[in-house]
Amino acid sequence: MKKMFALLMALVMVLALCSSAAAEDLIKVGFAQVGHESDWRNANTENYKGVFTAENGYELSFVDCDNDNAVQLEAVRSFIEQDLDYIIIAPIETAGWNTVLAEAKDAGIPVIIADRNVDADPSEYTTRVGTDMVKEGETAGLWLAEYMAGAEANILVIEGTVGSSAALGRSEGFNNIAKDHPEWKIIDSQSGDFTQAGGQQVMESFLKSYPGQFNVVVCHNDNEAYGAMDAMDAAGVTYGVDGDVILISYDATKAGLTYTLEGKINCNVECNPIQAAFVKEVIEKLEAGEAVEAFTLVVDEAFVAPGITSQYATTMTAELLAARPY
Ligand code: GYE
């Protein structure tokens, strides 16, 4: 009996040793995430949590920065203090990163800028993974030009978070196309902070300020579009393929594409939130001592409501919607 007990104890100790060795072997990754402002963001977070798992060899320290720049800087500094192996930042705003990036560099911790971009020289961080937001804006503009075919457009824009590369890029891209269309007028452009409540609030104020004066609404993400739709519903303004107002959105989440399939959103420009595997690939290369590209592009497409055909976008079908993973 004593022998059995000793054997059992030895086994327990070996197992404990093995698992602590395994925990030490895990690659420690800190992720300073923007927050939880949108369905897109939640899909992006889920994707990271599903990829950076212990089974895959990672220990993920995840911080939801709740759209607060100070919290995000603090999160990155705490990753540096903990001496993690890699730091991933999805920057809320483009500005204000130089100092903390230099601190990470001094500590020898590689930094991966994910999703949104920073306003810093690429030499200040290791690499970037994300979508091309200027191109997303241009796609929306090109589609609108094709759809309007020379008709007048009086446009209201509900922007994303002020100072975020997602909002800046989409505006820049859309404006690149708008400048070639003298028959277009951007009446107003205000931030809805990428939230449904923000989108609704901005649309309510637009409806008061510009009643009957607009025929296009551009929302920088799906959640803002849902808010804008609620505001237009309440004001008796119709939108979508059978409505008076053309509605453009970005993200192409499952719910957003459901509205696109129903014809309520005319055009939905995708921004792909499934980015974690690309980041993991970059880390694997760095672990192997290989060089990494300065930028890994996550490719997007665009979708339009049934009845619309476009050289810039795919016409939505029930099959396409069913196949959407997020
Ligand atoms: O479009 C929006 C989210 O940075 C691309 O952030 C991302 C944007 C996305 O809140 O829904």
Coordinates of C-alpha atoms and ligand atoms in Angstrom, one line a residue:
M1 CA 0.0 0.0 0.0
K2 CA 2.8 2.3 1.0
K3 CA 4.6 1.5 -2.3
M4 CA 1.5 2.3 -4.3
F5 CA 1.2 5.6 -2.5
A6 CA 4.8 6.5 -3.2
L7 CA 4.4 5.6 -6.8
L8 CA 1.2 7.7 -7.1
M9 CA 3.0 10.7 -5.5
A10 CA 5.9 10.3 -7.9
L11 CA 3.5 10.3 -10.8
V12 CA 1.7 13.4 -9.5
M13 CA 5.0 15.2 -9.2
V14 CA 6.1 14.2 -12.7
L15 CA 2.8 15.4 -14.1
A16 CA 3.1 18.7 -12.2
L17 CA 6.6 19.2 -13.5
C18 CA 5.5 18.5 -17.1
S19 CA 2.7 20.9 -17.0
S20 CA 4.7 23.7 -15.4
A21 CA 7.4 23.1 -18.1
A22 CA 4.6 23.3 -20.7
A23 CA 3.3 26.6 -19.2
E24 CA 6.9 28.0 -19.4
D25 CA 7.1 26.8 -23.0
L26 CA 4.0 28.8 -24.0
I27 CA 4.7 32.0 -26.0
K28 CA 3.4 34.9 -24.0
V29 CA 1.5 37.4 -26.1
G30 CA -0.2 40.6 -24.9
F31 CA -3.1 42.0 -26.9
A32 CA -4.3 45.6 -26.3
Q33 CA -7.6 45.4 -28.0
V34 CA -9.6 48.6 -28.9
G35 CA -12.7 47.6 -26.9
H36 CA -16.1 46.1 -27.7
E37 CA -17.8 48.9 -29.6
S38 CA -19.1 46.8 -32.5
D39 CA -20.0 43.3 -33.7
W40 CA -16.9 43.5 -35.9
R41 CA -14.7 44.0 -32.8
N42 CA -16.4 41.2 -30.9
A43 CA -15.8 38.8 -33.9
N44 CA -12.1 40.0 -34.0
T45 CA -11.7 39.4 -30.2
E46 CA -13.3 35.9 -30.5
N47 CA -11.0 35.1 -33.4
Y48 CA -7.9 36.0 -31.3
K49 CA -9.1 34.1 -28.3
G50 CA -9.7 31.1 -30.5
V51 CA -6.2 31.2 -32.1
F52 CA -3.9 32.2 -29.3
T53 CA -4.7 29.2 -27.1
A54 CA -2.6 27.0 -24.9
E55 CA -3.2 24.1 -27.3
N56 CA -1.6 26.3 -30.0
G57 CA 1.3 27.1 -27.7
Y58 CA 0.3 30.5 -26.5
E59 CA -0.6 32.3 -23.3
L60 CA -2.7 35.3 -24.2
S61 CA -3.0 38.4 -22.0
F62 CA -6.0 40.2 -23.4
V63 CA -7.0 43.7 -22.4
D64 CA -10.2 45.3 -23.6
C65 CA -9.2 49.0 -23.6
D66 CA -12.8 50.2 -23.9
N67 CA -12.0 52.9 -26.5
D68 CA -9.8 54.7 -24.0
N69 CA -6.3 55.8 -25.2
A70 CA -4.9 56.1 -21.7
V71 CA -6.0 52.6 -20.8
Q72 CA -4.5 51.3 -24.0
L73 CA -1.1 52.9 -23.4
E74 CA -1.2 51.6 -19.9
A75 CA -2.0 48.1 -21.1
V76 CA 1.0 48.1 -23.4
R77 CA 3.3 49.4 -20.7
S78 CA 2.1 46.6 -18.4
F79 CA 3.0 44.1 -21.1
I80 CA 6.5 45.6 -21.3
E81 CA 6.8 45.4 -17.5
Q82 CA 5.7 41.7 -17.5
D83 CA 8.3 41.1 -20.2
L84 CA 5.9 39.3 -22.5
D85 CA 7.3 37.7 -25.7
Y86 CA 5.2 39.7 -28.2
I87 CA 2.8 42.7 -28.0
I88 CA -0.1 43.1 -30.3
I89 CA -1.8 46.5 -30.5
A90 CA -5.0 47.3 -32.3
P91 CA -4.6 51.1 -31.9
I92 CA -7.7 53.1 -31.0
E93 CA -6.2 56.2 -32.6
T94 CA -3.3 56.6 -35.0
A95 CA -1.6 59.3 -32.9
G96 CA 0.5 59.2 -29.7
W97 CA 2.5 56.0 -30.1
N98 CA 6.1 57.0 -30.5
T99 CA 7.1 56.9 -26.8
V100 CA 5.6 53.6 -25.9
L101 CA 6.8 52.0 -29.1
A102 CA 10.3 53.1 -28.3
E103 CA 9.9 51.6 -24.8
A104 CA 8.9 48.2 -26.2
K105 CA 11.9 48.4 -28.7
D106 CA 14.3 49.2 -25.8
A107 CA 12.9 46.2 -23.9
G108 CA 13.5 44.0 -27.0
I109 CA 9.8 43.0 -27.4
P110 CA 8.5 42.8 -30.9
V111 CA 5.3 44.8 -31.5
I112 CA 2.7 43.8 -34.1
I113 CA 0.3 46.6 -35.1
A114 CA -3.0 44.9 -35.9
D115 CA -6.3 45.9 -37.6
R116 CA -5.9 49.8 -37.4
N117 CA -2.7 51.6 -38.2
V118 CA -0.5 54.0 -36.2
D119 CA 1.0 57.3 -37.3
A120 CA 4.6 56.1 -36.7
D121 CA 7.5 55.2 -38.9
P122 CA 7.5 51.4 -39.7
S123 CA 11.0 51.2 -38.2
E124 CA 9.4 51.9 -34.8
Y125 CA 7.5 48.5 -34.7
T126 CA 8.1 45.0 -36.0
T127 CA 5.3 44.6 -38.5
R128 CA 1.6 45.4 -39.3
V129 CA -1.3 43.1 -40.1
G130 CA -4.6 44.6 -41.3
T131 CA -7.0 45.7 -44.1
D132 CA -6.6 48.6 -46.5
M133 CA -9.1 51.1 -45.2
V134 CA -8.4 53.7 -47.9
K135 CA -9.3 51.1 -50.5
E136 CA -12.5 50.2 -48.6
G137 CA -13.5 53.9 -48.9
E138 CA -12.6 54.0 -52.5
T139 CA -14.7 50.8 -53.2
A140 CA -17.7 52.5 -51.5
G141 CA -17.2 55.6 -53.7
L142 CA -16.6 53.7 -56.9
W143 CA -19.8 51.6 -56.3
L144 CA -21.8 54.8 -55.6
A145 CA -20.5 56.4 -58.8
E146 CA -21.5 53.3 -60.8
Y147 CA -25.0 53.2 -59.1
M148 CA -25.7 56.9 -59.4
A149 CA -24.6 57.0 -63.1
G150 CA -24.2 60.7 -63.1
A151 CA -27.2 61.6 -60.9
E152 CA -26.9 64.1 -58.1
A153 CA -25.9 62.7 -54.7
N154 CA -26.4 64.7 -51.5
I155 CA -24.4 62.7 -49.0
L156 CA -24.3 62.4 -45.2
V157 CA -21.5 60.6 -43.6
I158 CA -21.5 58.9 -40.1
E159 CA -17.8 58.4 -39.4
G160 CA -16.1 56.0 -37.1
T161 CA -14.0 56.9 -34.1
V162 CA -12.3 60.3 -34.5
G163 CA -8.6 59.8 -35.2
S164 CA -8.8 56.1 -35.9
S165 CA -7.2 54.9 -39.1
A166 CA -10.4 53.0 -39.9
A167 CA -12.4 56.3 -40.0
L168 CA -9.5 58.4 -41.5
G169 CA -8.9 55.8 -44.2
R170 CA -12.5 55.3 -45.2
S171 CA -13.1 59.0 -45.4
E172 CA -9.9 59.5 -47.4
G173 CA -10.8 56.8 -49.9
F174 CA -14.4 57.9 -50.4
N175 CA -13.2 61.5 -50.8
N176 CA -10.7 60.4 -53.4
I177 CA -13.6 59.3 -55.6
A178 CA -16.0 62.1 -54.5
K179 CA -13.6 64.8 -55.8
D180 CA -14.1 63.6 -59.3
H181 CA -17.9 64.0 -59.0
P182 CA -19.0 67.6 -59.1
E183 CA -22.6 66.3 -59.0
W184 CA -21.9 65.0 -55.4
K185 CA -22.1 67.0 -52.3
I186 CA -21.0 65.8 -48.9
I187 CA -23.4 67.8 -46.8
D188 CA -22.1 66.8 -43.4
S189 CA -19.8 64.2 -41.7
Q190 CA -19.9 63.5 -38.0
S191 CA -18.6 60.7 -35.8
G192 CA -20.8 58.0 -34.4
D193 CA -17.9 56.4 -32.7
F194 CA -18.5 53.0 -34.4
T195 CA -21.4 52.3 -32.1
Q196 CA -25.1 51.7 -32.8
A197 CA -26.1 54.4 -30.2
G198 CA -23.7 56.8 -31.8
G199 CA -25.0 56.1 -35.3
Q200 CA -28.6 56.7 -34.1
Q201 CA -27.7 59.9 -32.4
V202 CA -25.9 61.4 -35.3
M203 CA -28.7 60.4 -37.7
E204 CA -31.3 61.9 -35.5
S205 CA -29.4 65.2 -35.5
F206 CA -28.9 65.0 -39.3
L207 CA -32.7 64.4 -39.8
K208 CA -33.4 67.6 -37.9
S209 CA -30.7 69.6 -39.7
Y210 CA -31.2 68.4 -43.2
P211 CA -34.8 67.2 -43.6
G212 CA -35.5 66.0 -47.2
Q213 CA -32.1 67.3 -48.3
F214 CA -30.1 64.1 -48.7
N215 CA -30.3 60.9 -50.7
V216 CA -27.2 59.0 -49.6
V217 CA -26.1 58.0 -46.1
V218 CA -22.6 56.5 -45.6
C219 CA -22.0 54.7 -42.2
H220 CA -18.4 53.7 -41.4
N221 CA -19.6 50.5 -39.8
D222 CA -22.6 48.2 -39.6
N223 CA -23.5 49.1 -36.0
E224 CA -23.8 52.8 -36.9
A225 CA -25.9 51.7 -39.9
Y226 CA -28.4 49.9 -37.5
G227 CA -28.6 53.1 -35.4
A228 CA -29.1 55.2 -38.5
M229 CA -31.8 52.8 -39.8
D230 CA -33.7 53.1 -36.4
A231 CA -33.5 56.9 -36.6
M232 CA -34.8 56.9 -40.3
D233 CA -37.6 54.5 -39.4
A234 CA -38.7 56.7 -36.6
A235 CA -38.7 59.8 -38.9
G236 CA -40.5 57.9 -41.7
V237 CA -37.6 58.2 -44.1
T238 CA -37.2 55.2 -46.4
Y239 CA -33.9 53.7 -47.3
G240 CA -32.3 50.8 -49.2
V241 CA -33.2 49.5 -52.7
D242 CA -36.8 50.5 -52.5
G243 CA -36.3 53.6 -50.4
D244 CA -35.5 57.3 -51.0
V245 CA -32.1 57.1 -49.3
I246 CA -29.2 54.9 -50.5
L247 CA -27.5 53.3 -47.5
I248 CA -23.8 52.3 -47.6
S249 CA -22.1 50.5 -44.7
Y250 CA -18.8 48.9 -43.9
D251 CA -17.8 45.7 -42.2
A252 CA -20.2 43.2 -43.8
T253 CA -20.8 41.3 -40.6
K254 CA -23.4 38.6 -40.7
A255 CA -26.2 40.9 -39.4
G256 CA -25.1 43.7 -41.8
L257 CA -25.2 41.3 -44.7
T258 CA -28.6 40.1 -43.6
Y259 CA -29.9 43.7 -44.1
T260 CA -28.0 43.8 -47.4
L261 CA -29.8 40.6 -48.5
E262 CA -33.1 42.2 -47.4
G263 CA -32.3 45.3 -49.6
K264 CA -32.1 47.6 -46.6
I265 CA -28.4 48.3 -47.0
N266 CA -27.6 48.9 -50.7
C267 CA -23.8 48.3 -50.5
N268 CA -21.8 46.8 -47.7
V269 CA -18.0 47.0 -48.0
E270 CA -16.3 44.2 -46.1
C271 CA -13.6 44.6 -43.5
N272 CA -12.5 41.1 -42.5
P273 CA -12.1 40.7 -38.7
I274 CA -10.6 37.2 -39.0
Q275 CA -7.0 38.3 -38.7
A276 CA -5.5 36.3 -35.8
A277 CA -4.1 33.5 -38.0
F278 CA -2.1 36.1 -40.0
V279 CA -0.6 37.5 -36.7
K280 CA 0.2 33.9 -35.5
E281 CA 2.0 33.3 -38.8
V282 CA 4.1 36.4 -38.3
I283 CA 5.0 35.3 -34.7
E284 CA 5.9 31.8 -36.0
K285 CA 8.3 33.3 -38.5
L286 CA 9.9 35.5 -35.9
E287 CA 10.2 32.5 -33.6
A288 CA 12.0 30.7 -36.4
G289 CA 14.3 33.7 -36.8
E290 CA 12.9 34.5 -40.2
A291 CA 12.3 37.9 -41.7
V292 CA 8.8 39.2 -41.9
E293 CA 7.1 41.5 -44.3
A294 CA 6.5 45.1 -43.2
F295 CA 2.8 44.6 -43.8
T296 CA 0.4 41.7 -44.2
L297 CA -2.7 42.7 -46.1
V298 CA -6.0 41.1 -45.0
V299 CA -8.1 41.1 -48.2
D300 CA -11.7 42.4 -48.3
E301 CA -14.5 42.4 -50.8
A302 CA -17.9 44.2 -51.1
F303 CA -21.5 43.1 -51.3
V304 CA -24.6 44.7 -52.8
A305 CA -28.3 44.0 -52.4
P306 CA -30.2 41.6 -54.7
G307 CA -31.2 43.5 -57.9
I308 CA -28.0 45.4 -58.0
T309 CA -25.1 44.2 -60.2
S310 CA -21.7 45.8 -59.8
Q311 CA -18.2 45.5 -61.1
Y312 CA -17.0 46.4 -57.6
A313 CA -19.1 44.1 -55.5
T314 CA -20.8 40.7 -55.3
T315 CA -24.6 40.5 -55.3
M316 CA -25.9 39.0 -52.0
T317 CA -27.6 35.7 -51.9
A318 CA -29.0 33.5 -49.1
E319 CA -26.2 31.0 -49.8
L320 CA -23.5 33.6 -49.3
L321 CA -25.1 34.7 -46.1
A322 CA -25.4 31.1 -44.8
A323 CA -21.6 30.6 -45.5
R324 CA -20.6 33.7 -43.5
P325 CA -18.6 32.6 -40.4
Y326 CA -19.2 35.8 -38.4
Ligands
GYE1 O1 -14.9 48.7 -39.0 C1 -15.5 48.8 -36.7 C2 -14.7 48.6 -35.5 O2 -11.0 49.0 -36.9 C3 -11.7 48.1 -38.9 O3 -13.5 49.1 -35.8 C4 -12.0 48.3 -37.5 C5 -13.3 49.0 -37.2 C6 -14.5 48.3 -37.7 O4 -15.3 49.2 -34.4 O5 -16.7 48.1 -36.7

